[in-house]
Coordinates of C-alpha atoms in Angstrom, one line a residue:
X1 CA -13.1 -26.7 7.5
X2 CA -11.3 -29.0 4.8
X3 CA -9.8 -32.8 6.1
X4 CA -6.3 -32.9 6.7
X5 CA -3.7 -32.6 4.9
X6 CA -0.6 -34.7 4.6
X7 CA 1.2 -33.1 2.0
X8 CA 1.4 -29.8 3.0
X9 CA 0.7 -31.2 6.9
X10 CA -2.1 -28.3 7.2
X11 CA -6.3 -28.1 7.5
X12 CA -6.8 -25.6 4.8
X13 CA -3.2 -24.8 2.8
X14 CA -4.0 -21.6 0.8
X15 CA -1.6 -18.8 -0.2
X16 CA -3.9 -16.3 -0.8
X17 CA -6.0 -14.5 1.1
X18 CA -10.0 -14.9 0.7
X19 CA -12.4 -12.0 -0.9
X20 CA -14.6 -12.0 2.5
X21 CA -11.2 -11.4 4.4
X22 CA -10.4 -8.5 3.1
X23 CA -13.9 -7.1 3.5
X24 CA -13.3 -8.0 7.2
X25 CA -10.3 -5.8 7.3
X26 CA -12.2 -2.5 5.9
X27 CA -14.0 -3.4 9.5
X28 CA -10.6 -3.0 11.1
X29 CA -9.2 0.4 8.8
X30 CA -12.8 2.0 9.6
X31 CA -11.8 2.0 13.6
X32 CA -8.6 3.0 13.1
X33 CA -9.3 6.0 10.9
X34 CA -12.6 6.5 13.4
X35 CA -10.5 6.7 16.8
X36 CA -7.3 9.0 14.4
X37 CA -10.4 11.2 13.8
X38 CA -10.7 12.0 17.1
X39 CA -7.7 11.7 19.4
X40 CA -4.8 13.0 17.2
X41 CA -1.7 12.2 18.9
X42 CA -0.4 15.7 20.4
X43 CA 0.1 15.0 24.0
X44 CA 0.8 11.8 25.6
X45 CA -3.0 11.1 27.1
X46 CA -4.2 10.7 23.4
X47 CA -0.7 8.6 23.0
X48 CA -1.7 6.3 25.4
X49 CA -5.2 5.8 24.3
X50 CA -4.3 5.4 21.2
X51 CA -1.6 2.3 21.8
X52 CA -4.2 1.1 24.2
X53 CA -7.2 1.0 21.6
X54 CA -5.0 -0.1 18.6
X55 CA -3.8 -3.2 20.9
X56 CA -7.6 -4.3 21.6
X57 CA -8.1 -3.7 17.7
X58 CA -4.6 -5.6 16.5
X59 CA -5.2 -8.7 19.3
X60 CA -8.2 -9.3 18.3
X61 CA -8.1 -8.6 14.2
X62 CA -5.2 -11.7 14.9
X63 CA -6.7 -14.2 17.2
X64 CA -9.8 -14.0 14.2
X65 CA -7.1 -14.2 11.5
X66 CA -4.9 -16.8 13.3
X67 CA -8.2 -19.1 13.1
X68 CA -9.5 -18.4 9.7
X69 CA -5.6 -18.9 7.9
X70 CA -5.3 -22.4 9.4
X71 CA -9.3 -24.1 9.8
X72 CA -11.8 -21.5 7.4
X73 CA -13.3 -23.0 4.1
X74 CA -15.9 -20.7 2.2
X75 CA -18.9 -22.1 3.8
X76 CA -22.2 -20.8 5.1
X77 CA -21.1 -21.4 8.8
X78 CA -18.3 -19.4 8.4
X79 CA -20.0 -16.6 6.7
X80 CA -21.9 -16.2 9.5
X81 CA -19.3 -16.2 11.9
X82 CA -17.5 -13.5 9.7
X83 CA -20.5 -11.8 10.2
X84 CA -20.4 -11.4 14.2
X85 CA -16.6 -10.8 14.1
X86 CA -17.7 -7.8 11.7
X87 CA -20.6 -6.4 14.5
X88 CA -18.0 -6.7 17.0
X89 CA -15.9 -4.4 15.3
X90 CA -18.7 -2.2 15.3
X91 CA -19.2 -2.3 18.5
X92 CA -15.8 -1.2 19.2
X93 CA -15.9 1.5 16.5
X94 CA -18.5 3.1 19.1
X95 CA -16.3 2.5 22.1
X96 CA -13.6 4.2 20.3
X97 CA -15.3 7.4 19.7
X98 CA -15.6 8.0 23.5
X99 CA -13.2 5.7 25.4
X100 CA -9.6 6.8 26.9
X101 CA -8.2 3.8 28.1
X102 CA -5.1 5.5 29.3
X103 CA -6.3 7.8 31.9
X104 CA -9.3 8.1 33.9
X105 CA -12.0 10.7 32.5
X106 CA -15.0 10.9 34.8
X107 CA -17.0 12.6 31.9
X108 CA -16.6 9.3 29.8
X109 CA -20.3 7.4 30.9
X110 CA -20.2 3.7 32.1
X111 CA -22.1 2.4 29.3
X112 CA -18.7 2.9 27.1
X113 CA -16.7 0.4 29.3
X114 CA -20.0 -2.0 29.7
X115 CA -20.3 -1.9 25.9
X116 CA -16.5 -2.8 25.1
X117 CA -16.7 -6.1 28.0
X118 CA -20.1 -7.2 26.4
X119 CA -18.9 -6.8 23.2
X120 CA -15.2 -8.4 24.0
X121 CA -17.3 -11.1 25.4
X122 CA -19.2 -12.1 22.5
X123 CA -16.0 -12.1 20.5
X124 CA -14.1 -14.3 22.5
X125 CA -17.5 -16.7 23.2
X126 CA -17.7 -16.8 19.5
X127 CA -14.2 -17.7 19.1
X128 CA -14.5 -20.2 21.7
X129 CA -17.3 -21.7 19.5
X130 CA -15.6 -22.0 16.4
X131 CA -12.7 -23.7 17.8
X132 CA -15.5 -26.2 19.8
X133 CA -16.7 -26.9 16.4
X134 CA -13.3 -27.6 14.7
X135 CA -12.7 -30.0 17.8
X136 CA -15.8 -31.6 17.7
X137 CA -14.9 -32.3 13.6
X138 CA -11.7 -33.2 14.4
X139 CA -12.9 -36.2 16.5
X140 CA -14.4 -37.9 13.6
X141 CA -12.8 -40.7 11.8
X142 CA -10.9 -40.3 9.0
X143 CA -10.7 -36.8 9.0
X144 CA -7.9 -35.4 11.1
X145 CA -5.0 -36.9 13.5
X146 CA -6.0 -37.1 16.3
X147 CA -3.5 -35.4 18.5
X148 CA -5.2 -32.4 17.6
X149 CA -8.1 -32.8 19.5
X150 CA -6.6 -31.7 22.6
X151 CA -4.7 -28.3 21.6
X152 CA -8.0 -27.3 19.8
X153 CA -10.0 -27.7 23.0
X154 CA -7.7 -25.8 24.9
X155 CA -7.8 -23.2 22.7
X156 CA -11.7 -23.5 22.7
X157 CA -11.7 -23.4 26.6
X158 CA -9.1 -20.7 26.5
X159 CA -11.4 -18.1 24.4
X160 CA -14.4 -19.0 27.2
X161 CA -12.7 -18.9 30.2
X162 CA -11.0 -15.0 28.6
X163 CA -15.0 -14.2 27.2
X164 CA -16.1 -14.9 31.1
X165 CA -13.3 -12.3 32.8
X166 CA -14.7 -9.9 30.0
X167 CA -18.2 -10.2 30.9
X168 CA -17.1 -10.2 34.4
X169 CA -15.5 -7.0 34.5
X170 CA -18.8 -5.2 33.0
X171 CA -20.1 -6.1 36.3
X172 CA -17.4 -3.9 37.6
X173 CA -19.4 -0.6 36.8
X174 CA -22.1 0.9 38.2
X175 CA -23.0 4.4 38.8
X176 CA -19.5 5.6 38.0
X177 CA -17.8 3.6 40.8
X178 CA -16.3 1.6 38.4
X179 CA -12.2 1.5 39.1
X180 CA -10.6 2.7 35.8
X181 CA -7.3 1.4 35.9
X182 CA -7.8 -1.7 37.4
X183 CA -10.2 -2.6 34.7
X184 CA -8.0 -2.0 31.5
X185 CA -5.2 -3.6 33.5
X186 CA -7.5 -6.6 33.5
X187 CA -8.0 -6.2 29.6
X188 CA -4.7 -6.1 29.0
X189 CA -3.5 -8.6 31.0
X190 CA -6.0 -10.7 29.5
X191 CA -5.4 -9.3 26.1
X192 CA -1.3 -10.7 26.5
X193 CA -2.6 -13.8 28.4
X194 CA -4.8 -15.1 25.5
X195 CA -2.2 -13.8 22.6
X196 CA 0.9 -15.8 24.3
X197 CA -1.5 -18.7 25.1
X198 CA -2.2 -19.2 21.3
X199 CA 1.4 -18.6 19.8
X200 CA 2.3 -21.1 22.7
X201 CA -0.2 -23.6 22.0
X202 CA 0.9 -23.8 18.4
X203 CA 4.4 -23.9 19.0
X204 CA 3.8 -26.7 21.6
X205 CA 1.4 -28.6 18.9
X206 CA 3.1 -28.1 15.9
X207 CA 0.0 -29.2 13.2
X208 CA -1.7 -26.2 14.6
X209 CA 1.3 -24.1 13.4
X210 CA 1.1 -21.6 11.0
X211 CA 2.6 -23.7 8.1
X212 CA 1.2 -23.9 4.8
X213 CA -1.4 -21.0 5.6
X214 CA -1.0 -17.6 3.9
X215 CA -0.7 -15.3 7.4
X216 CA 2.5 -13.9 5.9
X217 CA 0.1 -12.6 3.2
X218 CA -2.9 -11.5 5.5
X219 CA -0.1 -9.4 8.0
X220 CA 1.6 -8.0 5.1
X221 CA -2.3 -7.3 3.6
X222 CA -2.8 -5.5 7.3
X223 CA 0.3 -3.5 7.0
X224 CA -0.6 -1.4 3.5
X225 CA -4.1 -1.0 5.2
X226 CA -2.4 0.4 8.1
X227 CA 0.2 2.6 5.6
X228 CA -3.2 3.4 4.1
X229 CA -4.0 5.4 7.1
X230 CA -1.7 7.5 6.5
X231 CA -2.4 8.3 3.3
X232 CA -6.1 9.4 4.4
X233 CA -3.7 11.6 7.1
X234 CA -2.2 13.2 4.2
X235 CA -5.0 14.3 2.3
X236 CA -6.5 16.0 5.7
X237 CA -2.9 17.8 5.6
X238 CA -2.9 18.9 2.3
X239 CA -7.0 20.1 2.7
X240 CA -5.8 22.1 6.3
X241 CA -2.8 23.5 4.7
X242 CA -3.0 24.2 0.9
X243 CA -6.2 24.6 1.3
X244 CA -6.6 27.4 3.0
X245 CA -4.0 29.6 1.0
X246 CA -4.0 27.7 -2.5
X247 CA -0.6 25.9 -3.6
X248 CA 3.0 26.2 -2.0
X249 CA 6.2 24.7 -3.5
X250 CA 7.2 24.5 0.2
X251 CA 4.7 22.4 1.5
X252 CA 4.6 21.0 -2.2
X253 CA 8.0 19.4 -1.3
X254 CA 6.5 18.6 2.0
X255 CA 4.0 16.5 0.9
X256 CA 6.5 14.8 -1.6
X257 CA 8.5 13.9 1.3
X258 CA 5.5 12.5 3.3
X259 CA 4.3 10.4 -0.2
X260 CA 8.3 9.2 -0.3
X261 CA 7.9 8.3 3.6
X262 CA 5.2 5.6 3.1
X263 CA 6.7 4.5 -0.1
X264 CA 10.0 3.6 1.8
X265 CA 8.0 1.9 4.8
X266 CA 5.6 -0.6 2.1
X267 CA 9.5 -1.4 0.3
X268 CA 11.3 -1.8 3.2
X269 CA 9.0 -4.4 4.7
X270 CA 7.4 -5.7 1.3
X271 CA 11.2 -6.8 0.2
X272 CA 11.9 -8.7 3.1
X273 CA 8.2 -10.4 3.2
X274 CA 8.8 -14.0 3.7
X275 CA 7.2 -15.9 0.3
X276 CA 8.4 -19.2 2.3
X277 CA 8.3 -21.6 5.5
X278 CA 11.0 -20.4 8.0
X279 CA 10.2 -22.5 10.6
X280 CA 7.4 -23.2 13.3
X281 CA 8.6 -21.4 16.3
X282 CA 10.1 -18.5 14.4
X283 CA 7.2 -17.8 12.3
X284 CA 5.2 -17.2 15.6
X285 CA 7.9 -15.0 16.8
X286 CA 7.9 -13.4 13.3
X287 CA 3.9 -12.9 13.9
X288 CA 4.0 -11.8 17.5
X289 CA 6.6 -9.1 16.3
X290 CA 4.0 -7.3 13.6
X291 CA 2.1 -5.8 16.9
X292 CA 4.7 -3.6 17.3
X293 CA 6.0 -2.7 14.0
X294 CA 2.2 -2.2 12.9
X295 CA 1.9 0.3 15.9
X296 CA 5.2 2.1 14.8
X297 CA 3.8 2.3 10.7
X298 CA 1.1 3.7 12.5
X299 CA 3.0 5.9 14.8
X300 CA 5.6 6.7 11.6
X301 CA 2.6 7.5 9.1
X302 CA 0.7 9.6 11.6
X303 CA 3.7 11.7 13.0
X304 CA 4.8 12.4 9.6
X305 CA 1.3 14.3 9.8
X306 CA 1.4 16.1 13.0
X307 CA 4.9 17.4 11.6
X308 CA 4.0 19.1 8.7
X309 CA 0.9 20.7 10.7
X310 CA 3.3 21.9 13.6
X311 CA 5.8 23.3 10.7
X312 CA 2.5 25.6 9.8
X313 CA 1.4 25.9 13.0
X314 CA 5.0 27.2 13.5
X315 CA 5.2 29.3 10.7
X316 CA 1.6 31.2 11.3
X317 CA 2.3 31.6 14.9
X318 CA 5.7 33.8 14.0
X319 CA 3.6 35.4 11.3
X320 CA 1.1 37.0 14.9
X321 CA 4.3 38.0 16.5
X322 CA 6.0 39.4 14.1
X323 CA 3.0 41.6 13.0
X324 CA 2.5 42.8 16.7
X325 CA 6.0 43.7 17.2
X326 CA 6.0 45.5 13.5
X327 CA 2.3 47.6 14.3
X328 CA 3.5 47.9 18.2
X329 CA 7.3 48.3 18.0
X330 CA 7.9 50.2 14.9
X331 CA 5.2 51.9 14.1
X332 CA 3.6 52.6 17.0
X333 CA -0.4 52.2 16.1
X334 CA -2.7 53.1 18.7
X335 CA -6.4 52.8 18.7
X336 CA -8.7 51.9 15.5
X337 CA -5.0 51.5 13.9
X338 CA -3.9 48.9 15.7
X339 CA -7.2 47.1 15.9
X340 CA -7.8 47.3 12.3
X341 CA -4.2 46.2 11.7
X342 CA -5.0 43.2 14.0
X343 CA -7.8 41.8 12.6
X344 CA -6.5 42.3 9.0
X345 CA -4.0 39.5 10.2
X346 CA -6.2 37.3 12.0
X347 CA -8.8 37.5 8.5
X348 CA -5.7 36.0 6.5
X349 CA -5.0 33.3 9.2
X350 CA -8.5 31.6 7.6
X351 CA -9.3 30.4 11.2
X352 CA -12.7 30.1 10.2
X353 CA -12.1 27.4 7.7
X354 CA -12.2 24.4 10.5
X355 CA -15.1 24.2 13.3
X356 CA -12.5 24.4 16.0
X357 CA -10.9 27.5 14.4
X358 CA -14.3 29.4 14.3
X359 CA -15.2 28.9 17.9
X360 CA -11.1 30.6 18.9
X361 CA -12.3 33.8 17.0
X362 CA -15.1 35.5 19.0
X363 CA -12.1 35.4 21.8
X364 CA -9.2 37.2 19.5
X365 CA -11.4 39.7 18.8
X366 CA -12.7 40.0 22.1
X367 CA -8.9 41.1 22.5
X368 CA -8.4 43.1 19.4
X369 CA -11.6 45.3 20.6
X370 CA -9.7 45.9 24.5
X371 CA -6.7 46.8 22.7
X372 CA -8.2 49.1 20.3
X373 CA -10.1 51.0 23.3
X374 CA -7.1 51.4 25.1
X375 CA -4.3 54.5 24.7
X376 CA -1.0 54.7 24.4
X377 CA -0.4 50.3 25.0
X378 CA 2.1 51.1 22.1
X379 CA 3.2 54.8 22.9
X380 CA 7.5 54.8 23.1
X381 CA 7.3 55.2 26.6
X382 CA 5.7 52.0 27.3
X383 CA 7.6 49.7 24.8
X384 CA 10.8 50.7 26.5
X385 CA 9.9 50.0 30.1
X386 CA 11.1 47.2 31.3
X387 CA 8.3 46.4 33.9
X388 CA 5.5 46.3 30.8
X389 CA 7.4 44.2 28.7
X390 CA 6.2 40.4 28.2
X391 CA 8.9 38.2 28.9
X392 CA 9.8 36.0 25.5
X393 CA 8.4 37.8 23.1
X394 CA 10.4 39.9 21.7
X395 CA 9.7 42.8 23.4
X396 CA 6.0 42.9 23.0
X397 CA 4.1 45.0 25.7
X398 CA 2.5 42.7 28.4
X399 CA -1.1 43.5 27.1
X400 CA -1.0 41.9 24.0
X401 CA 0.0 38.6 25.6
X402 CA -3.5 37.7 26.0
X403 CA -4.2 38.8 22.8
X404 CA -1.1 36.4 21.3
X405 CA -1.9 33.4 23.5
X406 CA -5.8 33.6 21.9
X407 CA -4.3 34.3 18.4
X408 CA -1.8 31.5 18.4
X409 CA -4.4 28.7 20.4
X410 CA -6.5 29.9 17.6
X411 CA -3.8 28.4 15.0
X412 CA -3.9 25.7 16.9
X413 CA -7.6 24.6 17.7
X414 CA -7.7 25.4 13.6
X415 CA -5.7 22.4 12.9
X416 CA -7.8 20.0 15.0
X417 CA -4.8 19.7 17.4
X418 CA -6.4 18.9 21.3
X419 CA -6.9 22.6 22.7
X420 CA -5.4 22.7 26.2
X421 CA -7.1 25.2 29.0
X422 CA -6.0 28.1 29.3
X423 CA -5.4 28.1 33.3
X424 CA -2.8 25.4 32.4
X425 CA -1.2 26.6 29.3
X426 CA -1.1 30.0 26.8
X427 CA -1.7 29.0 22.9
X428 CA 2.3 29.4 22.1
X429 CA 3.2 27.1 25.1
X430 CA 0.6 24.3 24.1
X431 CA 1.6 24.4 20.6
X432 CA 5.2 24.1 22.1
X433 CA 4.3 21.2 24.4
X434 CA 2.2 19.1 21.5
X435 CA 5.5 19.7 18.9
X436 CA 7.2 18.2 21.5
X437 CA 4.9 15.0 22.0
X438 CA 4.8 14.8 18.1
X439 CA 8.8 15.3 18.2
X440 CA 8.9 12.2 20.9
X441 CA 6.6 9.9 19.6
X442 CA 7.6 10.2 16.3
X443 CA 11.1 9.6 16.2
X444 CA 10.8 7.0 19.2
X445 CA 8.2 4.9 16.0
X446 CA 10.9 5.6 13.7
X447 CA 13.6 4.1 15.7
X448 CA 11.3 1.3 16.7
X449 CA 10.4 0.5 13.1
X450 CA 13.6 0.0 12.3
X451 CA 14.4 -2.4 15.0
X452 CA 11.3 -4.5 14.0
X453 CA 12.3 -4.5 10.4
X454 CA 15.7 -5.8 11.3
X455 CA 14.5 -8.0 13.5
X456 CA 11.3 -9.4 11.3
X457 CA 13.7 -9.7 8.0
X458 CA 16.5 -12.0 10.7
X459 CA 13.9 -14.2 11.4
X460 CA 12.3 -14.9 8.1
X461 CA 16.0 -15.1 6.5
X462 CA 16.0 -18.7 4.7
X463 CA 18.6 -21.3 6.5
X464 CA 21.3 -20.9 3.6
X465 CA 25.0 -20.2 4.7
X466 CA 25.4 -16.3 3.4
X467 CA 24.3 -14.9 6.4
X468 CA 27.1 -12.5 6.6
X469 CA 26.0 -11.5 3.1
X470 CA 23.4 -9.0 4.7
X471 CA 26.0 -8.1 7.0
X472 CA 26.1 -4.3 5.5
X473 CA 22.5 -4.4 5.7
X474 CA 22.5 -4.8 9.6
X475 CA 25.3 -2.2 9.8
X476 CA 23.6 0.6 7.8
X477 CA 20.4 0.1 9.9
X478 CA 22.4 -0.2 13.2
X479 CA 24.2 3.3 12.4
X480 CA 20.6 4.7 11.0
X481 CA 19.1 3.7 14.8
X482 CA 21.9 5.1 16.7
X483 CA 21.1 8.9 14.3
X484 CA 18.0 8.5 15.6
X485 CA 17.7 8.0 18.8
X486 CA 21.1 10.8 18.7
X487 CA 18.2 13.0 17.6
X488 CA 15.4 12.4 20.1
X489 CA 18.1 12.5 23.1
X490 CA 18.9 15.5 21.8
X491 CA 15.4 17.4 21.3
X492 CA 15.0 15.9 24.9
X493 CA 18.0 17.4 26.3
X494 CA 18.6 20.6 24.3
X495 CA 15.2 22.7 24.3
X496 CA 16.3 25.2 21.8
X497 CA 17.6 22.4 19.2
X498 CA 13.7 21.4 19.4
X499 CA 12.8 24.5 18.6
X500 CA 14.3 25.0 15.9
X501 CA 14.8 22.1 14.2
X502 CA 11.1 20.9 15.0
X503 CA 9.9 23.6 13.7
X504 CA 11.4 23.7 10.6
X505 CA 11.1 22.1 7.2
X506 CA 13.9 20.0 7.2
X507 CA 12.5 17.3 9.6
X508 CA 10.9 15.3 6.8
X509 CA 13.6 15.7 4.3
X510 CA 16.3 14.0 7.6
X511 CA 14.0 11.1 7.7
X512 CA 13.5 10.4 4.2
X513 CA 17.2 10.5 3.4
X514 CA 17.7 7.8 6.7
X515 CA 15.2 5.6 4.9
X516 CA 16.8 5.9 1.4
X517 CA 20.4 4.9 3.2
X518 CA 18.6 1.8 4.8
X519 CA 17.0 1.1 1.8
X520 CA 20.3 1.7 -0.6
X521 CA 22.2 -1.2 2.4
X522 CA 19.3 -3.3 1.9
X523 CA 19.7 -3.3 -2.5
X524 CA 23.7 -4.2 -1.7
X525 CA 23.3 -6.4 0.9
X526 CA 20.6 -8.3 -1.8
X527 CA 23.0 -7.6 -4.9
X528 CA 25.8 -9.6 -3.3
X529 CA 23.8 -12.4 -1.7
X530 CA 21.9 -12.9 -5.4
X531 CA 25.9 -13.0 -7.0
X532 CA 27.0 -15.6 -4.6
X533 CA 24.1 -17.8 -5.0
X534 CA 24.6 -17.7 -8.7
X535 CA 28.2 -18.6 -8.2
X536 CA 27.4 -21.6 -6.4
X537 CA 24.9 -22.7 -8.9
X538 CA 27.4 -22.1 -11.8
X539 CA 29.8 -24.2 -9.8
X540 CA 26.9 -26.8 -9.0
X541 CA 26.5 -26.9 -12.7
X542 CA 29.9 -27.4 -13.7
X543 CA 30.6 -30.2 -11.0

C-alpha cells in the first residue's frame, strides 16, 4: 500500500486497471461460462441457481476489487494475496458444477455445501487480513490520517466475524441432514450484510471512498467480460444450429441480430461510463447498482441464446408433425412404409450430433419399430374416428403421440436444453414450458437493463445545469420499458400470442430495433447537451 495522498485525498490514485487484475477476472469469466455450461436457463430451478451462484461470484469478485482499487500497490504481498483470491475462485468453480442453491436436491452430496463455507471462509479470513494489515500500516506515523484507523478495523473485523458464520454453517451438514434453505438464507443474508456494511462504511468515512480509484474502469472491465459470455453463447448457437445443416440466411440474420444485441448493450453502457468523480455517496450507489445490471447483461446475452435455439427447436418440432400428418393423413402408409418414412425424418433431424441427442434416439425408434408392426394405425377408418384422434395435433391418430413426444424431447435434449421426465411432461409440452421460461426471463432482463442503465447514467450525470437536456433520453427509454413489459404481460396473459410470436423469428429483430430507438434518444439527447455547452463557452469567451 502507497502513503496517503493529499492531492488526490486517496491511498493508491490510479486510473487504470493493473495487468494481475485482469488475470484475476479470467478467474471470475471461467465460473461463469463453467456453471452456463451446465444449468442453461430453461425453467425457473436453473433460473434461480443461476442468480443465486452469480450473486456469490459478483459479491465477492467486488468486496476483492473494492480493496485492491483503493489500498493495492504491485508488491510481493499482494501477489500472494491475489493468489488465494484466485484458488478461491477455484474452489467455487467446483461448487458450481454440482450446487443448486435455489431448491433442494437430495442427490447433490454434503461435501458441495462444506466446500463452498470452507472455501467462503478462507476468502473472507483473507480479506479480513489484508484490511488488518492496511490498519496496522495506517497506525504508523507519517503515513496516513489517522481517522482511518478505525473504519479499516471495522472492515477488518467485519470480513472475520462474516468468515466465522461461513465456517459455521459447514458445521451444519452432516450425513445429509443438513437444512437446505436455511443455509443459503444464511449466505445470503450474510452475502447483503457484508456488501451494505462496506458501501456504508465508506460512505460514513469518506477517505475510504471510492475517489480517485479507477473502479468505474474495473466494473466497466467486468461488464465486456460478462458481454463476453455471451459471445462464447453464440458460437455454441451457431455450432448447434448451422452446424448441423450447413448455412441459412435465416438464422444468418439471426445471428446478425444477436452480434447487434451485444454491440447495443457495450454502447449503451460504455457511452454513459463515468470518466469523472460524481460524488462519494452516489458513486457507491452507482456501484451497488452494477449487481443488477451485470445480472440482466447476463440474463439479456444468455436469453438472446435460448431464443434462437427455441426458434429451431420450434421449427424442427413442426417439421415431425407435419411429416406424420402428411405419411398418416394423406397418404395413408402402413407398415415398413410408414417406418421407413419415419426414420428418414428423424436421420435428417441430426439428433446424433450432441451427446444428449444420441441417448433420445434408441427411444424414437423404439416407437417407429411399434408403429411399423402395427396395421391399419393409419387406415381412413381410424383417422376419422374421433375417439383415436390425439387431441392438439392436428388430427394425428393417438398412437403416434408417444412416438411425437420422443421425437420432439429428442429436438430438445439435442440442444442441451434440461430434459424434463416424461411422467411430468411430453417433449412438445416441455419445449412449450422452457420457451416460456426463456420468454419470461428474457424480457423481464431486458426491461431491467434498461432501468439500470437509466438509473446508472442519472447518477453519474456531472452537476451542470442541462439536466433537462437528456430529457428525450429518459422519455425514449421510459416509452421503450413500458413496450416491454406490454410484451411480457402479454405472453403471460395471452397463451397463443406466445406461441406464436415466441416461436418465431421476429423476436430478435423487436429487441434490436428497441435498442437502436434508445440508443438513437441517447445520440440527441448528447447532440443537444454538447451544442448548449458550446454556446455557453462561446458566450464565456465573448464576455
Amino acid at each position: 500500500m502507497l502513503r496517503w495522498n493529499g492531492e488526490t485525498e486517496a491511498f493508491s490514485p490510479r486510473h487504470e486497471a493493473s495487468t494481475i487484475e485482469l488475470f484475476f477476472d479470467l478467474f471470475f469469466v471461467a465460473n461463469l461460462a463453467t456453471f452456463t455450461d451446465y444449468h442453461a436457463i430453461t425453467n425457473w430451478d436453473n433460473f434461480g441457481s443461476y442468480i443465486a451462484f452469480f450473486a456469490i461470484l459478483w459479491v465477492s469478485w467486488f468486496q476483492i476489487t473494492t480493496f485492491d482499487v483503493r489500498f493495492a500497490a504491485d508488491s510481493v504481498w499482494e501477489r500472494g494475496c491475489k493468489v488465494v483470491h484466485c484458488l478461491y475462485f477455484i474452489s467455487i468453480m467446483l461448487v458450481g458444477y454440482k450446487a443448486e442453491p435455489s431448491f433442494v436436491d437430495p442427490k447433490i452430496p454434503d461435501w458441495v455445501h462444506q466446500t463452498l463455507c470452507f472455501a467462503m471462509l478462507i476468502n473472507r479470513a483473507w480479506l479480513g487480513i489484508q484490511y488488518l494489515v492496511t490498519t496496522i500500516y495506517s497506525t504508523r506515523p507519517g503515513h496516513h490520517p489517522k481517522d482511518v484507523v478505525l473504519p479499516l478495523a471495522i472492515q477488518s473485523g467485519l470480513f472475520f466475524l462474516t468468515g466465522g458464520v461461513y465456517g459455521a454453517l459447514a458445521g451444519t451438514f452432516h450425513d445429509r441432514k443438513g437444512d437446505i434453505a436455511g443455509f443459503y438464507s444464511a449466505i445470503y443474508l450474510t452475502l447483503t450484510i457484508e456488501l451494505m456494511a462496506t458501501l456504508g462504511i465508506s460512505m460514513r468515512w469518506r477517505k475510504l471512498s471510492f475517489r480517485a480509484t479507477h473502479l468505474n474502469e474495473r466494473l466497466g472491465l467486468l461488464g465486456i467480460i460478462i458481454i463476453g459470455e455471451g459471445v462464447i453463447g453464440l458460437t455454441k448457437t451457431i455450432i448447434n444450429t448451422m452446424g448441423r445443416t450447413g448455412p441459412d440466411y435465416l438464422y444468418y440474420a439471426l445471428i446478425f441480430c444477436n452480434v447487434l444485441i451485444l454491440l447495443f448493450m457495450w454502447q449503451l453502457y460504455y457511452d454513459n461510463l463515468p470518466r469523472y468523480r460524481f460524488g462519494t455517496i452516489k458513486q457507491q450507489l452507482w456501484a451497488a447498482l452494477h449487481f443488477p445490471m451485470h445480472l440482466a447483461i447476463l440474463g439479456v446475452a444468455e436469453g438472446t441464446r435460448q431464443i434462437i435455439l427455441a426458434y429451431f427447436a420450434v421449427e424442427h418440432e413442426d417439421l415431425v408433425l407435419g411429416d406424420v400428418t402428411n405419411a398418416c393423413n394423406t397418404e395413408h402408409l402402413d407398415g415398413t412404409a410408414l417406418s421407413e418414412r419415419l426414420s428418414k425424418t428423424i436421420k435428417s433431424l441430426k439428433l446424433d450430433s450432441s451427446c444428449p441427442g444420441r441417448e433420445s434416439l434408441p427411444f424414437i425408434y423404439d416407437q417407429i419399430a411399434l408403429l411399423g408392426n402395427s396395421t391399419g394405425v393409419c387406415s381412413a377408418a381410424n383417422i376419422t374416428n374421433p375417439d383415436n384422434v390425439a387431441p392438439g395435433l392436428g388430427g394425428v391418430p393417438r398412437a403416434f403421440v408417444d412416438y411425437i413426444s420422443r421425437a420432439t424431447g429428442g429436438v430438445v435434449q439435442s440442444l442441451n436444453i434440461e430434459y424434463i421426465p416424461e411422467a411430468e411432461a411430453s417433449g412438445l409440452a416441455q419445449s412449450m414450458s422452457a420457451r416460456k421460461v426463456v420468454y419470461n426471463y428474457y424480457w423481464g432482463a431486458i426491461l431491467l437493463l434498461l432501468a439500470c442503465l437509466t438509473a446508472s447514467a442519472l447518477l453519474a450525470k456531472e452537476g451542470h445545469r442541462l439536466a433537462r437536456m437528456r430529457t428525450v433520453s429518459v422519455v425514449v427509454r421510459s416509452g421503450v420499458v413500458m413496450t416491454v413489459a406490454m410484451l411480457l404481460m402479454l405472453g403471460n396473459l395471452w397463451k397463443e400470442f406466445l406461441r406464436q410470436f415466441n416461436g418465431s423469428p421476429w423476436v430478435l429483430p423487436t429487441v434490436v430495433f428497441m435498442f437502436w430507438v434508445v440508443a438513437l434518444g441517447d445520440r440527441y439527447s448528447k447532440g443537444r447537451l454538447q451544442k448548449k455547452r458550446e454556446e455557453q463557452a462561446a458566450g464565456a469567451a465573448s464576455s
